[in-house]
């Protein structure tokens, strides 16, 4: 069994959509296997990389389940936000050390590097990746980068932001990306009929509906996804054709 720790439900939804795309293009011998029930949510990252309480707690939960569920590989997928890659690696390594013990593994030195963790008679593999665009941002930053349709409504928000700046009011890049994506989904990609049920069909709150019905509003072949794809492809397992 493979386990993937992500920050939120929307991260899970996006990863599942990307896995579906990759599996369609993949051979029929091996598929990426991370079942929907095998995602764990952090909900937030602790700001101090040397005290990643939430991730430590989640890894300890996984450790308890290893012998019962036959877990073989653990993936950790976090937003990089405004952190440096080195700081995120400190956070991940600290959490693994606290959950499994300092002597059980060699530290992860880079994204998409798999390390082995010794747990009694079991050897577990762990790897990590940090969602980013040019080493910055989060899921919404990536979604904005891979948006495929004309973003006529969403792009006009730049003028709104400039207006705020003239009034000495700042909005963070993180909040702006979230607002951009919400407007892109609602006004640039939804029909008038769908907008009548906007919360259910035209918002990030309805991201599962968006990914099920309109994947074509995002470019899943965009190069910004290459690192995440490399991460997910390490979860391939052979298909049992006898099932």
mmCIF file of N, CA and C in Angstrom, residues 28-31 33 237-243:
data_model
loop_
_atom_site.group_PDB
_atom_site.id
_atom_site.type_symbol
_atom_site.label_atom_id
_atom_site.label_comp_id
_atom_site.label_asym_id
_atom_site.label_seq_id
_atom_site.Cartn_x
_atom_site.Cartn_y
_atom_site.Cartn_z
ATOM 1 N N UNK A 28 0.004 -0.599 -19.875
ATOM 2 C CA UNK A 28 -0.977 -1.387 -19.126
ATOM 3 C C UNK A 28 -0.288 -2.401 -18.226
ATOM 4 N N UNK A 29 1.000 -2.252 -18.040
ATOM 5 C CA UNK A 29 1.757 -3.161 -17.175
ATOM 6 C C UNK A 29 1.881 -2.588 -15.776
ATOM 7 N N UNK A 30 2.117 -1.290 -15.695
ATOM 8 C CA UNK A 30 2.249 -0.636 -14.394
ATOM 9 C C UNK A 30 1.362 0.601 -14.340
ATOM 10 N N UNK A 31 0.816 0.853 -13.167
ATOM 11 C CA UNK A 31 0.001 2.044 -12.954
ATOM 12 C C UNK A 31 0.433 2.712 -11.645
ATOM 13 N N UNK A 33 -0.383 3.864 -8.235
ATOM 14 C CA UNK A 33 -1.419 3.367 -7.330
ATOM 15 C C UNK A 33 -1.383 4.127 -6.006
ATOM 16 N N UNK A 237 3.090 0.618 -9.577
ATOM 17 C CA UNK A 237 3.135 -0.781 -9.151
ATOM 18 C C UNK A 237 2.640 -1.636 -10.300
ATOM 19 N N UNK A 238 3.095 -2.899 -10.396
ATOM 20 C CA UNK A 238 2.615 -3.786 -11.458
ATOM 21 C C UNK A 238 1.128 -4.081 -11.297
ATOM 22 N N UNK A 239 0.446 -4.208 -12.421
ATOM 23 C CA UNK A 239 -0.957 -4.595 -12.421
ATOM 24 C C UNK A 239 -1.059 -6.104 -12.339
ATOM 25 N N UNK A 240 -1.955 -6.559 -11.446
ATOM 26 C CA UNK A 240 -2.222 -7.989 -11.359
ATOM 27 C C UNK A 240 -3.343 -8.323 -12.348
ATOM 28 N N UNK A 241 -2.985 -8.860 -13.476
ATOM 29 C CA UNK A 241 -3.968 -9.125 -14.538
ATOM 30 C C UNK A 241 -4.886 -10.294 -14.208
ATOM 31 N N UNK A 242 -4.579 -11.025 -13.152
ATOM 32 C CA UNK A 242 -5.414 -12.165 -12.788
ATOM 33 C C UNK A 242 -6.648 -11.727 -11.996
ATOM 34 N N UNK A 243 -6.623 -10.434 -11.531
ATOM 35 C CA UNK A 243 -7.762 -9.967 -10.736
ATOM 36 C C UNK A 243 -8.945 -9.663 -11.637
#
